[in-house]
Short mmCIF file of C-alpha atoms in Angstrom, two decimals:
data_model
loop_
_atom_site.label_atom_id
_atom_site.label_comp_id
_atom_site.label_asym_id
_atom_site.label_seq_id
_atom_site.Cartn_x
_atom_site.Cartn_y
_atom_site.Cartn_z
CA MET A 1 46.41 70.28 -71.26
CA HIS A 2 44.38 67.36 -72.51
CA ARG A 3 41.16 68.02 -74.37
CA PHE A 4 38.35 65.65 -75.02
CA PRO A 5 37.45 65.14 -78.60
CA HIS A 6 34.16 66.69 -79.66
CA SER A 7 32.62 63.30 -80.20
CA ALA A 8 33.20 62.26 -76.54
CA ARG A 9 31.67 65.50 -75.25
CA ALA A 10 28.67 65.06 -77.53
CA ARG A 11 28.10 61.57 -76.17
CA ALA A 12 28.31 62.75 -72.50
CA GLN A 13 25.60 65.39 -72.80
CA PRO A 14 22.77 63.09 -73.89
CA GLN A 15 23.69 60.61 -71.15
CA GLU A 16 23.45 63.39 -68.49
CA ALA A 17 20.14 64.48 -69.97
CA LEU A 18 18.84 60.91 -69.81
CA ILE A 19 19.81 60.63 -66.12
CA ALA A 20 18.07 63.94 -65.27
CA ASN A 21 14.98 63.08 -67.31
CA ASP A 22 14.83 59.61 -65.75
CA TYR A 23 14.92 61.15 -62.25
CA VAL A 24 12.16 63.66 -63.07
CA THR A 25 10.06 60.93 -64.63
CA ARG A 26 10.47 58.74 -61.55
CA VAL A 27 9.42 61.63 -59.25
CA ASP A 28 6.39 62.36 -61.46
CA ASP A 29 5.50 58.67 -61.52
CA ALA A 30 5.77 58.46 -57.71
CA LEU A 31 3.48 61.48 -57.35
CA ARG A 32 1.21 60.06 -60.07
CA VAL A 33 1.04 63.43 -61.79
CA ASN A 34 2.50 64.81 -64.94
CA LYS A 35 5.07 67.60 -65.00
CA ASN A 36 2.53 70.40 -65.53
CA LYS A 37 0.31 69.28 -62.66
CA SER A 38 3.36 68.91 -60.42
CA ARG A 39 4.39 72.48 -61.17
CA MET A 40 0.87 73.77 -60.56
CA VAL A 41 0.69 72.00 -57.19
CA SER A 42 4.09 73.41 -56.20
CA ALA A 43 3.06 76.93 -57.22
CA GLY A 44 -0.18 76.56 -55.26
CA ILE A 45 1.70 75.51 -52.13
CA ILE A 46 4.07 78.48 -52.45
CA VAL A 47 1.19 80.93 -52.96
CA LEU A 48 -0.69 79.49 -49.98
CA GLY A 49 2.43 79.78 -47.81
CA LEU A 50 2.94 83.41 -48.84
CA LEU A 51 -0.70 84.20 -48.03
CA VAL A 52 -0.35 82.65 -44.56
CA VAL A 53 2.86 84.58 -43.83
CA GLY A 54 1.34 87.82 -45.14
CA GLY A 55 -1.83 87.36 -43.10
CA THR A 56 0.16 86.62 -39.97
CA LEU A 57 2.20 89.77 -40.39
CA LEU A 58 -0.81 91.91 -41.23
CA PHE A 59 -3.09 90.70 -38.46
CA SER A 60 -0.57 89.99 -35.72
CA GLY A 61 -1.27 91.15 -32.17
CA SER A 62 1.66 93.56 -32.19
CA ARG A 63 0.22 95.45 -35.17
CA LYS A 64 -3.15 95.76 -33.41
CA ARG A 65 -1.38 96.95 -30.27
CA GLU A 66 0.53 99.56 -32.31
CA GLY A 67 -2.78 100.97 -33.57
CA ALA A 68 -4.28 101.00 -30.08
CA ALA A 69 -1.17 102.61 -28.57
CA VAL A 70 -1.75 105.72 -30.65
CA ASP A 71 -5.12 106.10 -28.88
CA VAL A 72 -3.53 106.25 -25.40
CA MET A 73 -3.50 109.87 -24.25
CA VAL A 74 -1.42 111.71 -21.70
CA GLY A 75 -3.58 111.90 -18.56
CA ASP A 76 -5.34 108.55 -19.13
CA ASP A 77 -5.43 106.32 -16.06
CA THR A 78 -4.11 102.76 -15.90
CA THR A 79 -7.61 101.33 -16.39
CA ALA A 80 -7.90 103.06 -19.77
CA VAL A 81 -4.41 101.87 -20.77
CA VAL A 82 -5.17 98.25 -19.82
CA GLY A 83 -8.47 98.52 -21.71
CA LEU A 84 -6.66 99.57 -24.87
CA LEU A 85 -3.43 97.59 -24.68
CA GLY A 86 -4.05 94.80 -22.17
CA GLN A 87 -1.93 94.05 -19.14
CA PRO A 88 1.65 95.24 -19.63
CA PRO A 89 4.09 92.40 -20.17
CA HIS A 90 6.73 94.38 -18.27
CA ARG A 91 6.36 96.77 -15.36
CA CYS A 92 9.74 98.42 -15.08
CA GLU A 93 11.62 100.71 -12.75
CA THR A 94 11.81 104.37 -13.65
CA SER A 95 15.46 104.49 -14.83
CA SER A 96 17.22 107.68 -15.89
CA LEU A 97 14.84 108.11 -18.87
CA SER A 98 17.87 109.13 -20.96
CA HIS A 99 16.71 106.69 -23.65
CA LEU A 100 13.75 109.02 -24.31
CA ALA A 101 16.09 111.60 -25.89
CA SER A 102 15.97 109.74 -29.20
CA HIS A 103 12.15 109.78 -29.24
CA PHE A 104 11.53 113.53 -29.40
CA VAL A 105 10.21 115.17 -32.55
CA ALA A 106 13.05 115.65 -35.04
CA GLY A 107 14.69 119.04 -34.66
CA THR A 108 13.90 119.46 -30.95
CA PRO A 109 16.82 121.41 -29.44
CA ARG A 110 19.02 119.44 -27.04
CA PRO A 111 18.45 121.87 -24.13
CA THR A 112 14.68 121.34 -24.47
CA ILE A 113 15.16 117.56 -24.50
CA ASP A 114 17.36 117.66 -21.38
CA GLU A 115 15.00 120.01 -19.54
CA THR A 116 11.96 117.85 -20.37
CA ILE A 117 13.67 114.62 -19.28
CA ASN A 118 14.80 116.32 -16.03
CA THR A 119 11.16 117.35 -15.42
CA LEU A 120 9.68 113.93 -16.26
CA ARG A 121 12.22 111.81 -14.34
CA PRO A 122 11.16 112.69 -10.76
CA ARG A 123 7.45 112.60 -11.65
CA THR A 124 7.66 109.14 -13.28
CA VAL A 125 7.10 106.37 -10.73
CA ALA A 126 6.66 103.43 -13.12
CA ARG A 127 7.23 102.46 -16.73
CA TRP A 128 5.05 100.01 -18.61
CA VAL A 129 6.66 98.45 -21.66
CA TYR A 130 4.71 96.60 -24.33
CA PRO A 131 7.54 95.07 -26.36
CA LYS A 132 7.70 92.97 -29.45
CA GLY A 133 10.51 91.10 -27.71
CA ALA A 134 11.07 90.88 -23.99
CA GLY A 135 12.38 93.03 -21.18
CA CYS A 136 12.45 96.62 -20.04
CA VAL A 137 14.86 97.77 -22.74
CA THR A 138 12.77 99.17 -25.56
CA ASP A 139 13.34 98.53 -29.22
CA GLY A 140 11.74 99.59 -32.50
CA GLY A 141 7.99 98.98 -32.45
CA ASP A 142 7.70 98.88 -28.66
CA THR A 143 5.26 101.02 -26.70
CA GLU A 144 6.48 102.59 -23.49
CA ILE A 145 4.36 104.46 -20.98
CA GLY A 146 5.49 106.51 -17.99
CA LEU A 147 3.04 106.72 -15.09
CA ASP A 148 2.88 109.30 -12.32
CA ARG A 149 2.09 108.57 -8.66
CA ASN A 150 -1.68 108.88 -9.35
CA GLY A 151 -1.54 106.10 -11.95
CA GLN A 152 -2.00 108.46 -14.87
CA VAL A 153 -0.05 108.51 -18.11
CA LEU A 154 2.64 111.16 -17.76
CA TRP A 155 4.32 110.38 -21.06
CA ILE A 156 4.11 107.80 -23.84
CA VAL A 157 6.15 106.62 -26.79
CA PRO A 158 3.23 105.04 -28.70
CA VAL A 159 5.35 103.07 -31.16
CA ALA A 160 9.12 103.43 -30.89
CA ASP A 161 10.78 104.53 -34.13
CA LYS A 162 7.37 105.37 -35.66
CA GLN A 163 5.78 107.89 -33.27
CA PRO A 164 7.47 110.61 -31.19
CA LEU A 165 7.30 110.97 -27.43
CA ARG A 166 4.13 112.62 -26.11
CA TYR A 167 4.25 114.11 -22.61
CA ALA A 168 2.43 116.35 -20.16
CA GLY A 169 3.13 120.01 -20.84
CA GLU A 170 4.09 119.35 -24.45
CA ALA A 171 3.64 122.28 -26.82
CA PRO A 172 0.84 121.66 -29.32
CA THR A 173 2.03 120.61 -32.77
#
C-alpha cells in the first residue's frame, strides 16, 4: 500500500480550500451580497416557504369540511348537508356497508356491529362521500353519509379514522 508523504497531503488541503472558497466568492459576487446576507436571504426564503406550507395545511378546504362534518346530525335532510358540506363530490351506490364495521366505537361487540349493519343496509338508498382523494372507496379523513329514501341522514362517519359511525337508533354515549 502506497502512502502519500505528509507534505503532499498538507499541500492538497489548502488547494481544495482555495477552490471551495473561490467558488463561494464567485457566487457571492454574482449575487452582489456578502456571505452573511446570502445566508439571511436563504433562511428567509425557507421560513417563508414553511409558513406557506403550514398555512395551506391549516386552512385547507378539507380541514374546514372535517369541522363542518361533525355538525351533520342523523335525521338532517340533504339540504342541511349540502349547506354544511357543499355538493358531494361522489354520489355512490349503497354497497354492502361492510366497510362500516371498522368505524364503530372501539369495544363494540361484533354481534352488535353485524346487527346494526344488517339494519342499516336495506334502509340506505344512497351514500355521499366527501373524500380527500377521489372515488367511492373511503379513506382516512373522508366523510361518508348514508341517506334513507326520504333524503335524510340515516348514518354518518363524520371523519374516517377520527370520528366513529353515528346512526339512527344508536345508544346514547
